[in-house]
Short mmCIF file of C-alpha atoms in Angstrom, two decimals:
data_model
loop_
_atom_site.label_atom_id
_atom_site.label_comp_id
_atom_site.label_asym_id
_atom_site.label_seq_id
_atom_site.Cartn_x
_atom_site.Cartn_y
_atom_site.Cartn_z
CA UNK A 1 107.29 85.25 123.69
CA UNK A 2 108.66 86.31 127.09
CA UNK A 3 108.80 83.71 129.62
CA UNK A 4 106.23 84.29 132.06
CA UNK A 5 104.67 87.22 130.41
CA UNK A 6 100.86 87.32 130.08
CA UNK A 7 99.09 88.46 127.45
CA UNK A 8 95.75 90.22 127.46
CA UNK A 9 93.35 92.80 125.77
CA UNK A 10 93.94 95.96 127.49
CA UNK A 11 91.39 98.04 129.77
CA UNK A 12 90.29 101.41 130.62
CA UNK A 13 91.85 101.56 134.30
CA UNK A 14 94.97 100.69 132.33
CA UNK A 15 95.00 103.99 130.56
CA UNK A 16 97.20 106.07 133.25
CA UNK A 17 99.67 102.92 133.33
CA UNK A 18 99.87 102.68 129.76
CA UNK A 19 100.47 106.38 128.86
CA UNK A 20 103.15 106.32 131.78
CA UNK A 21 104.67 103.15 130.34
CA UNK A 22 105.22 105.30 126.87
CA UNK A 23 106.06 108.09 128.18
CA UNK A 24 109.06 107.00 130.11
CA UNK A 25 109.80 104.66 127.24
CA UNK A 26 110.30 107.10 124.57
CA UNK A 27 111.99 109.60 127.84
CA UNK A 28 114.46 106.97 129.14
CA UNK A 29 114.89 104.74 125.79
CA UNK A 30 115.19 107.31 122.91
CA UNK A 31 118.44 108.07 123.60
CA UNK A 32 121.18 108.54 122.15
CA UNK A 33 118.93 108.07 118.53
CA UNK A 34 117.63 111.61 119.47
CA UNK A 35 118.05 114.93 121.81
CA UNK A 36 116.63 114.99 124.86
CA UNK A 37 114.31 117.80 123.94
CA UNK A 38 113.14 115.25 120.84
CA UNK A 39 112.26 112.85 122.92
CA UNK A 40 110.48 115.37 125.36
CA UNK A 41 108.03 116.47 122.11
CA UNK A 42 107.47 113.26 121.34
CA UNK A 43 106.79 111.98 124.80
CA UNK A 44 104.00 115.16 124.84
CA UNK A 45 102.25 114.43 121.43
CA UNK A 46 100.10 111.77 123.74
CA UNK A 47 97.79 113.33 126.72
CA UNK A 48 96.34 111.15 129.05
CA UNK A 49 92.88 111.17 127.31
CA UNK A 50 94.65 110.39 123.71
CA UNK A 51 95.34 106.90 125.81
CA UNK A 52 92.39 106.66 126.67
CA UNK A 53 91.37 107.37 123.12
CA UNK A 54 93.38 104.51 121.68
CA UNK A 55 91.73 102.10 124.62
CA UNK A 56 88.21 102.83 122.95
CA UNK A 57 89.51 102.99 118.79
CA UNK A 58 92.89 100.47 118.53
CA UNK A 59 93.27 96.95 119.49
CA UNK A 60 95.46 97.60 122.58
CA UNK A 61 97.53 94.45 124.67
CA UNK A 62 99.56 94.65 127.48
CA UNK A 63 101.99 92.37 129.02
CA UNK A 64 102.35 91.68 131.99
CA UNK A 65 105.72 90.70 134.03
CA UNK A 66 105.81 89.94 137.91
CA UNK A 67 101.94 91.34 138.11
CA UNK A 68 103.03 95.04 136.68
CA UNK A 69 102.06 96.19 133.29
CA UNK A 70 105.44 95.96 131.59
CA UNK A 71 104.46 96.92 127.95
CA UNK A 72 101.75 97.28 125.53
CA UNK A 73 101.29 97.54 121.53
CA UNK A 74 98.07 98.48 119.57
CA UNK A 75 97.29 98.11 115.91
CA UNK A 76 93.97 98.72 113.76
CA UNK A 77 93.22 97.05 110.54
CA UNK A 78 97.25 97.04 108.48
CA UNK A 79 98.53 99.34 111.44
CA UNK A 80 100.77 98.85 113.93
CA UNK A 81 99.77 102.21 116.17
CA UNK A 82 102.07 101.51 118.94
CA UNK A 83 104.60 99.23 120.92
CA UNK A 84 106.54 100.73 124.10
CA UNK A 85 107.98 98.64 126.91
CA UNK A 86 108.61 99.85 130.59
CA UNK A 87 112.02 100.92 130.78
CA UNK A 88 112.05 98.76 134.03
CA UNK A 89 111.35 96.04 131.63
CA UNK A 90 113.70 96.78 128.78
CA UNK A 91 115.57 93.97 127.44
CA UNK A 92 113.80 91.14 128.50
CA UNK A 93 111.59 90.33 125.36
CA UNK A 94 109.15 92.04 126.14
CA UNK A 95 108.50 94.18 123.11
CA UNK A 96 108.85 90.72 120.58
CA UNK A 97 106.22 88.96 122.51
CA UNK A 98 104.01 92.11 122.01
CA UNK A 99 104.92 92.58 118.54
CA UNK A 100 104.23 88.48 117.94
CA UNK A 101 100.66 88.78 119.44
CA UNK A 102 99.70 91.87 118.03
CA UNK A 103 100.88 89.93 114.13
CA UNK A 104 99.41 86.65 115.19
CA UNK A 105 95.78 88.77 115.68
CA UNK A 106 96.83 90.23 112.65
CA UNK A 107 97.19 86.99 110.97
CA UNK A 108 94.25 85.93 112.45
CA UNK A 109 91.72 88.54 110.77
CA UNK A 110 92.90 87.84 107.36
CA UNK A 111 95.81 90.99 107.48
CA UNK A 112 98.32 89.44 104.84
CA UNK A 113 100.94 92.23 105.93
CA UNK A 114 101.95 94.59 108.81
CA UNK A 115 102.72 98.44 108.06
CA UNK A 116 104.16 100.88 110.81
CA UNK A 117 106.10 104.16 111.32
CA UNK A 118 109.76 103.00 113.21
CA UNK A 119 111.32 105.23 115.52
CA UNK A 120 115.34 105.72 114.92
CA UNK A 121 115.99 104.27 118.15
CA UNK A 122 113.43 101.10 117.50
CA UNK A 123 114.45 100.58 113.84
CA UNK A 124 117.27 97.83 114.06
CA UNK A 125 114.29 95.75 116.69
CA UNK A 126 112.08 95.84 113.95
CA UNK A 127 114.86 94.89 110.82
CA UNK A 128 115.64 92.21 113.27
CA UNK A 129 111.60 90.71 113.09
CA UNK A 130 112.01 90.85 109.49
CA UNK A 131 110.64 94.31 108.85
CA UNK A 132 111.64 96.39 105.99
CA UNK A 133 112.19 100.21 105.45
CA UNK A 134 109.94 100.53 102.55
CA UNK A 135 110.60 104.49 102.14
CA UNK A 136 112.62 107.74 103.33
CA UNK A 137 112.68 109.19 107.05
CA UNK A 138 109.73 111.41 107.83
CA UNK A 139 110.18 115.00 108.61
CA UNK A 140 108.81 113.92 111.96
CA UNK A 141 111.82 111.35 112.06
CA UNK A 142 109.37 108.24 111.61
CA UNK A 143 110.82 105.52 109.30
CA UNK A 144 107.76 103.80 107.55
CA UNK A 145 108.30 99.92 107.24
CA UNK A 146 105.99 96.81 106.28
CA UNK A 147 106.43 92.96 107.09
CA UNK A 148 104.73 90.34 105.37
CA UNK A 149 102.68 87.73 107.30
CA UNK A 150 102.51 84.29 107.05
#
């Protein structure tokens, strides 16, 4: 996990932070694994109240780096909904130390493996964590990949 990061459950005032936190991810980090314009539509498929939608159905975490939000990830049941890190934030291991909490919860509740929908652009993070493309590209562009658990 990221030194110095802290880990907790995420809250309802933390919706505007957390849908700005994905938006600029996907804006600022997409590229060069997609257009500009592709990143754009994908930035808008979330509104404001769709975060604040996850806060109330997912299991939603958010790290926290020199007192500032820097990243969250969500998951329900087998899921993995979401994981986006702050641009500002990029880099600095702060998407593994989501990704290990989210799997140790996981873990925790008896989930035996992970599934998710990769991103281009976050697909070689997730091989890396010992994730596996377990079928084609999406027409959306989503890769789908699973990871057993310990």
């Amino acid at each position: 996990m990221t030194m110095g990061a802290v880990y907790r459950r995420a809250m309802r005032k933390d919706a505007n932070r957390l849908y700005d936190i994905r938006r600029r991810s996907i804006i600022e980090l997409a590229l060069p694994t997609m257009t500009a314009a592709e990143a754009q539509a994908w930035a808008a498929k979330l509104t404001r109240a769709g975060m604040e939608q996850k806060l109330r159905e997912l299991d939603v975490w958010v790290a926290e780096l020199d007192g500032r939000a820097a990243g969250w990830g969500a998951f329900r049941g087998e899921w993995l909904e979401g994981l986006y890190t702050d641009p500002d934030f990029a880099c600095r291991g702060v998407g593994a130390g989501l990704l290990g909490v989210c799997e140790r919860l996981m873990c925790e509740r008896g989930i035996r493996a992970v599934r998710a929908e990769a991103s281009s652009n976050a697909m070689a993070f997730y091989l890396r964590r010992g994730y596996l493309a377990n079928g084609p590209q999406s027409p959306n562009g989503a890769w789908p990949i699973a990871k057993q658990l310990l």
